[in-house]
Amino acid sequence: MSSLDTVISDLVIANRILAKEDVVDAYGHVSMRHPDNPKRFFLSRSLAPELVERDDIVEHDLEGLPVKDEKRSLYLERFIHAGIYAARPDVMAVVHAHAEDILPFGIAKATPLKPVIHSGSFIGAEVPVWDIADRFGDTNVLVTNMDQARDLAKCLGGNNVALMRGHGFASAARSLIEVVRMSVYLPRNARALLRAKQLGGEIKYLSQGEIDARNRGYSPYSTETWRAWEFWATKAGCNHMLTRPDGGHVHGQKK
Ligand SMILES: [Zn+2]
């Protein structure tokens, strides 16, 4: 398979993993920047992520428009991806989803969402909240044009995740495997924090030093990261589509 074939397969796997792990449902999406052309990215046509196949992946430009003539419907909120790729040259993959557990933190100003569990460290010390009403007033709360997407990307700044008030989140990372991992652990971190709040008393967040130490020890294609990707992909029924970046054997695949 060519490297582009692998990218498309990995993006299909990412769609299925996010569906299986309840990060997305009928809505929500994941994209990946074109590895050879930073002005393009790949994203499914308008379809529930669990149902995405290779042929559903559409190449988009940084205005959120399809590169080739496309008759099929596209995601209404594809601009989120275009806005973040345009603003952040370091970002190679983006997720937008409405995972329920993070929603309270976009609404309740008194409690910021921060890392409280080790696997949540990758969301970073700051998770800004973007409120579409601040600049755009009464809307349908969806990001449906580039103006709104640019404003969201501005709020995201150099962070890994932005919450979207009353709506969901956008996460960005330097690889697909990282953005999936972060998006899986983001709602789990939110759940742990919500439950700790119910227990009452002071909340102990991860320290900046702990977040830094975890970042230093992280590599996107290490054995530990591949372990999670292989596990999630197998759970989502995609084991046959896996390609190891080092060309090694994938557990359960015929040699
Ligand atoms: Zn949305």
PDB file of C-alpha atoms and ligand atoms in Angstrom:
ATOM      1  CA  MET A   1       0.000   0.000   0.000  1.00  0.00           C
ATOM      2  CA  SER A   2       1.194   3.551  -0.696  1.00  0.00           C
ATOM      3  CA  SER A   3       1.562   5.929   2.229  1.00  0.00           C
ATOM      4  CA  LEU A   4      -1.612   7.743   1.123  1.00  0.00           C
ATOM      5  CA  ASP A   5      -3.518   4.440   1.175  1.00  0.00           C
ATOM      6  CA  THR A   6      -2.283   3.909   4.718  1.00  0.00           C
ATOM      7  CA  VAL A   7      -3.405   7.424   5.699  1.00  0.00           C
ATOM      8  CA  ILE A   8      -6.916   6.754   4.365  1.00  0.00           C
ATOM      9  CA  SER A   9      -7.099   3.369   6.119  1.00  0.00           C
ATOM     10  CA  ASP A  10      -5.868   4.899   9.373  1.00  0.00           C
ATOM     11  CA  LEU A  11      -8.525   7.605   9.095  1.00  0.00           C
ATOM     12  CA  VAL A  12     -11.241   4.957   8.617  1.00  0.00           C
ATOM     13  CA  ILE A  13      -9.903   3.133  11.686  1.00  0.00           C
ATOM     14  CA  ALA A  14      -9.923   6.424  13.656  1.00  0.00           C
ATOM     15  CA  ASN A  15     -13.599   6.962  12.724  1.00  0.00           C
ATOM     16  CA  ARG A  16     -14.543   3.473  13.913  1.00  0.00           C
ATOM     17  CA  ILE A  17     -12.533   3.738  17.142  1.00  0.00           C
ATOM     18  CA  LEU A  18     -14.131   7.058  18.107  1.00  0.00           C
ATOM     19  CA  ALA A  19     -17.576   5.545  17.463  1.00  0.00           C
ATOM     20  CA  LYS A  20     -16.832   2.381  19.436  1.00  0.00           C
ATOM     21  CA  GLU A  21     -15.456   4.394  22.366  1.00  0.00           C
ATOM     22  CA  ASP A  22     -18.574   6.642  22.439  1.00  0.00           C
ATOM     23  CA  VAL A  23     -16.672   9.820  21.645  1.00  0.00           C
ATOM     24  CA  VAL A  24     -18.858  10.343  18.561  1.00  0.00           C
ATOM     25  CA  ASP A  25     -22.317   8.971  17.757  1.00  0.00           C
ATOM     26  CA  ALA A  26     -24.271   9.793  14.611  1.00  0.00           C
ATOM     27  CA  TYR A  27     -22.463  13.149  14.692  1.00  0.00           C
ATOM     28  CA  GLY A  28     -18.873  14.215  15.224  1.00  0.00           C
ATOM     29  CA  HIS A  29     -15.881  13.743  12.915  1.00  0.00           C
ATOM     30  CA  VAL A  30     -12.154  13.188  12.626  1.00  0.00           C
ATOM     31  CA  SER A  31      -9.788  14.471   9.941  1.00  0.00           C
ATOM     32  CA  MET A  32      -6.147  14.214   8.966  1.00  0.00           C
ATOM     33  CA  ARG A  33      -3.972  16.701   7.107  1.00  0.00           C
ATOM     34  CA  HIS A  34      -2.639  15.526   3.732  1.00  0.00           C
ATOM     35  CA  PRO A  35       0.897  14.273   4.495  1.00  0.00           C
ATOM     36  CA  ASP A  36       2.306  15.779   1.248  1.00  0.00           C
ATOM     37  CA  ASN A  37       0.182  18.920   0.901  1.00  0.00           C
ATOM     38  CA  PRO A  38      -0.328  21.015   4.054  1.00  0.00           C
ATOM     39  CA  LYS A  39      -3.118  23.007   2.346  1.00  0.00           C
ATOM     40  CA  ARG A  40      -5.375  19.940   2.161  1.00  0.00           C
ATOM     41  CA  PHE A  41      -6.970  17.544   4.613  1.00  0.00           C
ATOM     42  CA  PHE A  42      -8.989  14.336   4.527  1.00  0.00           C
ATOM     43  CA  LEU A  43     -12.424  14.042   6.147  1.00  0.00           C
ATOM     44  CA  SER A  44     -15.377  11.737   5.533  1.00  0.00           C
ATOM     45  CA  ARG A  45     -18.437  12.875   3.607  1.00  0.00           C
ATOM     46  CA  SER A  46     -21.514  13.441   5.824  1.00  0.00           C
ATOM     47  CA  LEU A  47     -21.869  10.057   7.493  1.00  0.00           C
ATOM     48  CA  ALA A  48     -21.932   8.572  11.013  1.00  0.00           C
ATOM     49  CA  PRO A  49     -18.276   7.733  11.826  1.00  0.00           C
ATOM     50  CA  GLU A  50     -19.103   4.084  12.558  1.00  0.00           C
ATOM     51  CA  LEU A  51     -20.202   3.641   8.936  1.00  0.00           C
ATOM     52  CA  VAL A  52     -17.226   5.339   7.241  1.00  0.00           C
ATOM     53  CA  GLU A  53     -15.399   3.329   4.551  1.00  0.00           C
ATOM     54  CA  ARG A  54     -12.347   4.271   2.468  1.00  0.00           C
ATOM     55  CA  ASP A  55     -14.476   5.553  -0.434  1.00  0.00           C
ATOM     56  CA  ASP A  56     -16.236   8.009   1.861  1.00  0.00           C
ATOM     57  CA  ILE A  57     -13.073   9.995   2.562  1.00  0.00           C
ATOM     58  CA  VAL A  58     -13.064  13.361   0.748  1.00  0.00           C
ATOM     59  CA  GLU A  59     -10.087  15.676   0.238  1.00  0.00           C
ATOM     60  CA  HIS A  60     -10.866  19.239   1.423  1.00  0.00           C
ATOM     61  CA  ASP A  61      -8.989  22.529   1.141  1.00  0.00           C
ATOM     62  CA  LEU A  62      -8.361  25.044   3.939  1.00  0.00           C
ATOM     63  CA  GLU A  63     -11.629  26.857   3.168  1.00  0.00           C
ATOM     64  CA  GLY A  64     -13.510  23.621   3.923  1.00  0.00           C
ATOM     65  CA  LEU A  65     -14.350  23.010   0.264  1.00  0.00           C
ATOM     66  CA  PRO A  66     -13.933  19.669  -1.554  1.00  0.00           C
ATOM     67  CA  VAL A  67     -10.924  19.636  -3.880  1.00  0.00           C
ATOM     68  CA  LYS A  68     -12.680  17.576  -6.557  1.00  0.00           C
ATOM     69  CA  ASP A  69     -16.224  17.882  -7.810  1.00  0.00           C
ATOM     70  CA  GLU A  70     -18.322  16.243  -5.068  1.00  0.00           C
ATOM     71  CA  LYS A  71     -22.022  15.458  -5.358  1.00  0.00           C
ATOM     72  CA  ARG A  72     -22.369  13.762  -1.993  1.00  0.00           C
ATOM     73  CA  SER A  73     -23.304  15.805   1.105  1.00  0.00           C
ATOM     74  CA  LEU A  74     -20.441  17.006   3.268  1.00  0.00           C
ATOM     75  CA  TYR A  75     -20.360  17.654   7.007  1.00  0.00           C
ATOM     76  CA  LEU A  76     -21.948  21.004   7.876  1.00  0.00           C
ATOM     77  CA  GLU A  77     -19.207  21.597  10.438  1.00  0.00           C
ATOM     78  CA  ARG A  78     -16.234  20.688   8.214  1.00  0.00           C
ATOM     79  CA  PHE A  79     -15.068  24.320   8.606  1.00  0.00           C
ATOM     80  CA  ILE A  80     -13.888  23.504  12.162  1.00  0.00           C
ATOM     81  CA  HIS A  81     -11.132  21.346  10.649  1.00  0.00           C
ATOM     82  CA  ALA A  82     -10.221  23.867   7.934  1.00  0.00           C
ATOM     83  CA  GLY A  83      -9.980  26.693  10.492  1.00  0.00           C
ATOM     84  CA  ILE A  84      -7.680  24.759  12.810  1.00  0.00           C
ATOM     85  CA  TYR A  85      -5.373  23.479  10.022  1.00  0.00           C
ATOM     86  CA  ALA A  86      -5.110  27.009   8.627  1.00  0.00           C
ATOM     87  CA  ALA A  87      -4.210  28.502  12.011  1.00  0.00           C
ATOM     88  CA  ARG A  88      -1.938  25.724  13.269  1.00  0.00           C
ATOM     89  CA  PRO A  89       0.757  24.408  10.904  1.00  0.00           C
ATOM     90  CA  ASP A  90       1.893  21.952  13.608  1.00  0.00           C
ATOM     91  CA  VAL A  91      -1.486  20.185  13.711  1.00  0.00           C
ATOM     92  CA  MET A  92      -1.833  17.000  11.621  1.00  0.00           C
ATOM     93  CA  ALA A  93      -5.181  15.675  12.925  1.00  0.00           C
ATOM     94  CA  VAL A  94      -8.407  17.143  14.343  1.00  0.00           C
ATOM     95  CA  VAL A  95     -11.476  15.729  16.095  1.00  0.00           C
ATOM     96  CA  HIS A  96     -14.789  17.472  16.675  1.00  0.00           C
ATOM     97  CA  ALA A  97     -17.373  15.714  18.851  1.00  0.00           C
ATOM     98  CA  HIS A  98     -20.239  16.260  21.279  1.00  0.00           C
ATOM     99  CA  ALA A  99     -19.247  13.738  23.996  1.00  0.00           C
ATOM    100  CA  GLU A 100     -21.721  14.195  26.821  1.00  0.00           C
ATOM    101  CA  ASP A 101     -19.285  14.069  29.750  1.00  0.00           C
ATOM    102  CA  ILE A 102     -17.415  17.197  28.668  1.00  0.00           C
ATOM    103  CA  LEU A 103     -20.523  19.336  28.115  1.00  0.00           C
ATOM    104  CA  PRO A 104     -20.995  20.523  31.736  1.00  0.00           C
ATOM    105  CA  PHE A 105     -17.522  22.110  31.655  1.00  0.00           C
ATOM    106  CA  GLY A 106     -18.447  24.278  28.702  1.00  0.00           C
ATOM    107  CA  ILE A 107     -21.491  25.581  30.570  1.00  0.00           C
ATOM    108  CA  ALA A 108     -20.440  25.918  34.250  1.00  0.00           C
ATOM    109  CA  LYS A 109     -17.921  28.706  34.485  1.00  0.00           C
ATOM    110  CA  ALA A 110     -16.917  27.924  38.082  1.00  0.00           C
ATOM    111  CA  THR A 111     -15.171  24.630  37.296  1.00  0.00           C
ATOM    112  CA  PRO A 112     -12.574  24.552  34.520  1.00  0.00           C
ATOM    113  CA  LEU A 113     -11.791  21.259  32.777  1.00  0.00           C
ATOM    114  CA  LYS A 114      -8.181  20.327  33.541  1.00  0.00           C
ATOM    115  CA  PRO A 115      -6.239  17.070  33.699  1.00  0.00           C
ATOM    116  CA  VAL A 116      -6.926  15.066  36.861  1.00  0.00           C
ATOM    117  CA  ILE A 117      -5.940  11.546  35.690  1.00  0.00           C
ATOM    118  CA  HIS A 118      -2.662  10.419  34.090  1.00  0.00           C
ATOM    119  CA  SER A 119      -4.235   9.550  30.734  1.00  0.00           C
ATOM    120  CA  GLY A 120      -5.912  12.962  30.694  1.00  0.00           C
ATOM    121  CA  SER A 121      -2.595  14.807  30.828  1.00  0.00           C
ATOM    122  CA  PHE A 122      -2.447  15.196  27.045  1.00  0.00           C
ATOM    123  CA  ILE A 123      -5.385  17.600  26.992  1.00  0.00           C
ATOM    124  CA  GLY A 124      -2.899  20.108  28.440  1.00  0.00           C
ATOM    125  CA  ALA A 125      -3.025  22.417  31.436  1.00  0.00           C
ATOM    126  CA  GLU A 126      -5.390  24.914  29.764  1.00  0.00           C
ATOM    127  CA  VAL A 127      -8.653  23.969  28.053  1.00  0.00           C
ATOM    128  CA  PRO A 128     -10.250  27.219  26.811  1.00  0.00           C
ATOM    129  CA  VAL A 129     -14.016  27.492  26.341  1.00  0.00           C
ATOM    130  CA  TRP A 130     -15.239  29.016  23.092  1.00  0.00           C
ATOM    131  CA  ASP A 131     -18.685  30.617  23.185  1.00  0.00           C
ATOM    132  CA  ILE A 132     -20.066  31.153  19.695  1.00  0.00           C
ATOM    133  CA  ALA A 133     -22.469  33.792  21.068  1.00  0.00           C
ATOM    134  CA  ASP A 134     -19.622  36.106  22.077  1.00  0.00           C
ATOM    135  CA  ARG A 135     -19.025  37.149  18.471  1.00  0.00           C
ATOM    136  CA  PHE A 136     -21.929  35.725  16.508  1.00  0.00           C
ATOM    137  CA  GLY A 137     -24.940  36.263  18.815  1.00  0.00           C
ATOM    138  CA  ASP A 138     -27.890  33.919  18.408  1.00  0.00           C
ATOM    139  CA  THR A 139     -26.949  31.108  16.011  1.00  0.00           C
ATOM    140  CA  ASN A 140     -27.934  27.449  15.736  1.00  0.00           C
ATOM    141  CA  VAL A 141     -24.737  26.907  17.820  1.00  0.00           C
ATOM    142  CA  LEU A 142     -23.062  24.956  14.987  1.00  0.00           C
ATOM    143  CA  VAL A 143     -19.892  26.081  13.192  1.00  0.00           C
ATOM    144  CA  THR A 144     -21.189  26.546   9.661  1.00  0.00           C
ATOM    145  CA  ASN A 145     -18.725  28.973   8.051  1.00  0.00           C
ATOM    146  CA  MET A 146     -15.053  29.956   8.006  1.00  0.00           C
ATOM    147  CA  ASP A 147     -15.564  33.117  10.068  1.00  0.00           C
ATOM    148  CA  GLN A 148     -16.844  31.073  12.974  1.00  0.00           C
ATOM    149  CA  ALA A 149     -14.161  28.417  12.443  1.00  0.00           C
ATOM    150  CA  ARG A 150     -11.373  31.020  12.506  1.00  0.00           C
ATOM    151  CA  ASP A 151     -12.767  32.445  15.733  1.00  0.00           C
ATOM    152  CA  LEU A 152     -12.819  28.959  17.289  1.00  0.00           C
ATOM    153  CA  ALA A 153      -9.229  28.308  16.124  1.00  0.00           C
ATOM    154  CA  LYS A 154      -8.204  31.634  17.667  1.00  0.00           C
ATOM    155  CA  CYS A 155      -9.687  30.580  21.003  1.00  0.00           C
ATOM    156  CA  LEU A 156      -7.939  27.189  20.749  1.00  0.00           C
ATOM    157  CA  GLY A 157      -4.667  29.089  20.270  1.00  0.00           C
ATOM    158  CA  GLY A 158      -1.689  26.837  20.943  1.00  0.00           C
ATOM    159  CA  ASN A 159      -3.725  24.474  23.166  1.00  0.00           C
ATOM    160  CA  ASN A 160      -4.707  20.878  22.384  1.00  0.00           C
ATOM    161  CA  VAL A 161      -8.432  21.112  23.158  1.00  0.00           C
ATOM    162  CA  ALA A 162     -11.113  23.805  23.146  1.00  0.00           C
ATOM    163  CA  LEU A 163     -14.556  23.231  24.613  1.00  0.00           C
ATOM    164  CA  MET A 164     -17.460  24.694  22.656  1.00  0.00           C
ATOM    165  CA  ARG A 165     -20.144  26.093  24.947  1.00  0.00           C
ATOM    166  CA  GLY A 166     -23.367  24.048  24.881  1.00  0.00           C
ATOM    167  CA  HIS A 167     -22.073  22.005  21.967  1.00  0.00           C
ATOM    168  CA  GLY A 168     -18.910  19.863  22.283  1.00  0.00           C
ATOM    169  CA  PHE A 169     -15.165  20.104  21.774  1.00  0.00           C
ATOM    170  CA  ALA A 170     -12.448  20.392  19.150  1.00  0.00           C
ATOM    171  CA  SER A 171      -9.108  18.676  19.702  1.00  0.00           C
ATOM    172  CA  ALA A 172      -5.925  18.962  17.677  1.00  0.00           C
ATOM    173  CA  ALA A 173      -2.661  17.005  17.662  1.00  0.00           C
ATOM    174  CA  ARG A 174       0.481  16.391  15.667  1.00  0.00           C
ATOM    175  CA  SER A 175      -0.650  12.876  14.653  1.00  0.00           C
ATOM    176  CA  LEU A 176      -3.868  10.920  14.135  1.00  0.00           C
ATOM    177  CA  ILE A 177      -3.036   8.405  16.830  1.00  0.00           C
ATOM    178  CA  GLU A 178      -2.549  11.251  19.342  1.00  0.00           C
ATOM    179  CA  VAL A 179      -5.764  13.085  18.522  1.00  0.00           C
ATOM    180  CA  VAL A 180      -7.735   9.832  18.847  1.00  0.00           C
ATOM    181  CA  ARG A 181      -6.080   8.962  22.124  1.00  0.00           C
ATOM    182  CA  MET A 182      -6.655  12.453  23.516  1.00  0.00           C
ATOM    183  CA  SER A 183     -10.293  12.457  22.397  1.00  0.00           C
ATOM    184  CA  VAL A 184     -10.918   9.068  24.011  1.00  0.00           C
ATOM    185  CA  TYR A 185      -9.422  10.132  27.341  1.00  0.00           C
ATOM    186  CA  LEU A 186     -10.899  13.647  27.385  1.00  0.00           C
ATOM    187  CA  PRO A 187     -14.442  12.505  28.374  1.00  0.00           C
ATOM    188  CA  ARG A 188     -12.964  10.002  30.847  1.00  0.00           C
ATOM    189  CA  ASN A 189     -10.953  12.776  32.493  1.00  0.00           C
ATOM    190  CA  ALA A 190     -14.124  14.900  32.596  1.00  0.00           C
ATOM    191  CA  ARG A 191     -16.045  12.043  34.209  1.00  0.00           C
ATOM    192  CA  ALA A 192     -13.387  11.526  36.895  1.00  0.00           C
ATOM    193  CA  LEU A 193     -13.438  15.252  37.684  1.00  0.00           C
ATOM    194  CA  LEU A 194     -17.260  15.348  37.840  1.00  0.00           C
ATOM    195  CA  ARG A 195     -17.297  12.413  40.234  1.00  0.00           C
ATOM    196  CA  ALA A 196     -14.555  13.905  42.394  1.00  0.00           C
ATOM    197  CA  LYS A 197     -16.610  17.111  42.626  1.00  0.00           C
ATOM    198  CA  GLN A 198     -19.531  15.035  43.901  1.00  0.00           C
ATOM    199  CA  LEU A 199     -17.327  13.611  46.651  1.00  0.00           C
ATOM    200  CA  GLY A 200     -16.653  17.193  47.713  1.00  0.00           C
ATOM    201  CA  GLY A 201     -13.606  18.984  49.067  1.00  0.00           C
ATOM    202  CA  GLU A 202     -10.553  20.263  47.270  1.00  0.00           C
ATOM    203  CA  ILE A 203      -9.783  18.932  43.807  1.00  0.00           C
ATOM    204  CA  LYS A 204      -6.207  17.861  43.163  1.00  0.00           C
ATOM    205  CA  TYR A 205      -5.344  18.492  39.513  1.00  0.00           C
ATOM    206  CA  LEU A 206      -2.230  17.148  37.779  1.00  0.00           C
ATOM    207  CA  SER A 207       0.586  19.635  38.294  1.00  0.00           C
ATOM    208  CA  GLN A 208       2.305  21.382  35.391  1.00  0.00           C
ATOM    209  CA  GLY A 209       5.400  19.308  36.239  1.00  0.00           C
ATOM    210  CA  GLU A 210       3.411  16.067  35.956  1.00  0.00           C
ATOM    211  CA  ILE A 211       1.895  17.152  32.639  1.00  0.00           C
ATOM    212  CA  ASP A 212       5.375  18.043  31.331  1.00  0.00           C
ATOM    213  CA  ALA A 213       6.851  14.743  32.546  1.00  0.00           C
ATOM    214  CA  ARG A 214       4.146  12.769  30.714  1.00  0.00           C
ATOM    215  CA  ASN A 215       4.684  14.776  27.527  1.00  0.00           C
ATOM    216  CA  ARG A 216       8.433  14.149  27.683  1.00  0.00           C
ATOM    217  CA  GLY A 217       7.869  10.400  27.929  1.00  0.00           C
ATOM    218  CA  TYR A 218       5.434  10.272  25.029  1.00  0.00           C
ATOM    219  CA  SER A 219       6.110   9.218  21.447  1.00  0.00           C
ATOM    220  CA  PRO A 220       3.266   8.768  18.948  1.00  0.00           C
ATOM    221  CA  TYR A 221       4.488   5.429  17.603  1.00  0.00           C
ATOM    222  CA  SER A 222       5.998   3.895  20.719  1.00  0.00           C
ATOM    223  CA  THR A 223       5.082   0.333  21.761  1.00  0.00           C
ATOM    224  CA  GLU A 224       2.779   1.744  24.453  1.00  0.00           C
ATOM    225  CA  THR A 225       0.855   3.995  22.054  1.00  0.00           C
ATOM    226  CA  TRP A 226       0.603   1.282  19.393  1.00  0.00           C
ATOM    227  CA  ARG A 227      -0.761  -1.041  22.099  1.00  0.00           C
ATOM    228  CA  ALA A 228      -3.762   1.250  22.613  1.00  0.00           C
ATOM    229  CA  TRP A 229      -4.300   1.818  18.861  1.00  0.00           C
ATOM    230  CA  GLU A 230      -4.177  -1.953  18.132  1.00  0.00           C
ATOM    231  CA  PHE A 231      -6.531  -2.690  21.033  1.00  0.00           C
ATOM    232  CA  TRP A 232      -9.082  -0.036  20.079  1.00  0.00           C
ATOM    233  CA  ALA A 233      -8.937  -0.920  16.374  1.00  0.00           C
ATOM    234  CA  THR A 234      -9.452  -4.622  17.132  1.00  0.00           C
ATOM    235  CA  LYS A 235     -12.356  -3.817  19.479  1.00  0.00           C
ATOM    236  CA  ALA A 236     -13.879  -1.717  16.666  1.00  0.00           C
ATOM    237  CA  GLY A 237     -13.546  -4.617  14.178  1.00  0.00           C
ATOM    238  CA  CYS A 238     -10.706  -3.001  12.159  1.00  0.00           C
ATOM    239  CA  ASN A 239      -7.804  -5.298  12.979  1.00  0.00           C
ATOM    240  CA  HIS A 240      -7.519  -6.328   9.300  1.00  0.00           C
ATOM    241  CA  MET A 241      -6.932  -2.683   8.288  1.00  0.00           C
ATOM    242  CA  LEU A 242      -4.035  -2.036  10.655  1.00  0.00           C
ATOM    243  CA  THR A 243      -0.581  -1.215   9.316  1.00  0.00           C
ATOM    244  CA  ARG A 244       2.291  -0.966  11.758  1.00  0.00           C
ATOM    245  CA  PRO A 245       4.454   2.098  11.051  1.00  0.00           C
ATOM    246  CA  ASP A 246       7.582  -0.055  11.577  1.00  0.00           C
ATOM    247  CA  GLY A 247       6.291  -2.807   9.265  1.00  0.00           C
ATOM    248  CA  GLY A 248       6.070  -5.254  12.193  1.00  0.00           C
ATOM    249  CA  HIS A 249       3.457  -7.957  12.666  1.00  0.00           C
ATOM    250  CA  VAL A 250      -0.038  -6.968  13.808  1.00  0.00           C
ATOM    251  CA  HIS A 251      -1.505  -9.306  16.410  1.00  0.00           C
ATOM    252  CA  GLY A 252      -4.213 -11.561  14.953  1.00  0.00           C
ATOM    253  CA  GLN A 253      -3.419 -10.790  11.284  1.00  0.00           C
ATOM    254  CA  LYS A 254      -2.300 -13.640   9.002  1.00  0.00           C
ATOM    255  CA  LYS A 255       1.366 -13.355   8.003  1.00  0.00           C
TER     256      LYS A 255
HETATM  257 ZN    ZN B   1     -20.780  19.855  16.367  1.00  0.00          ZN
END
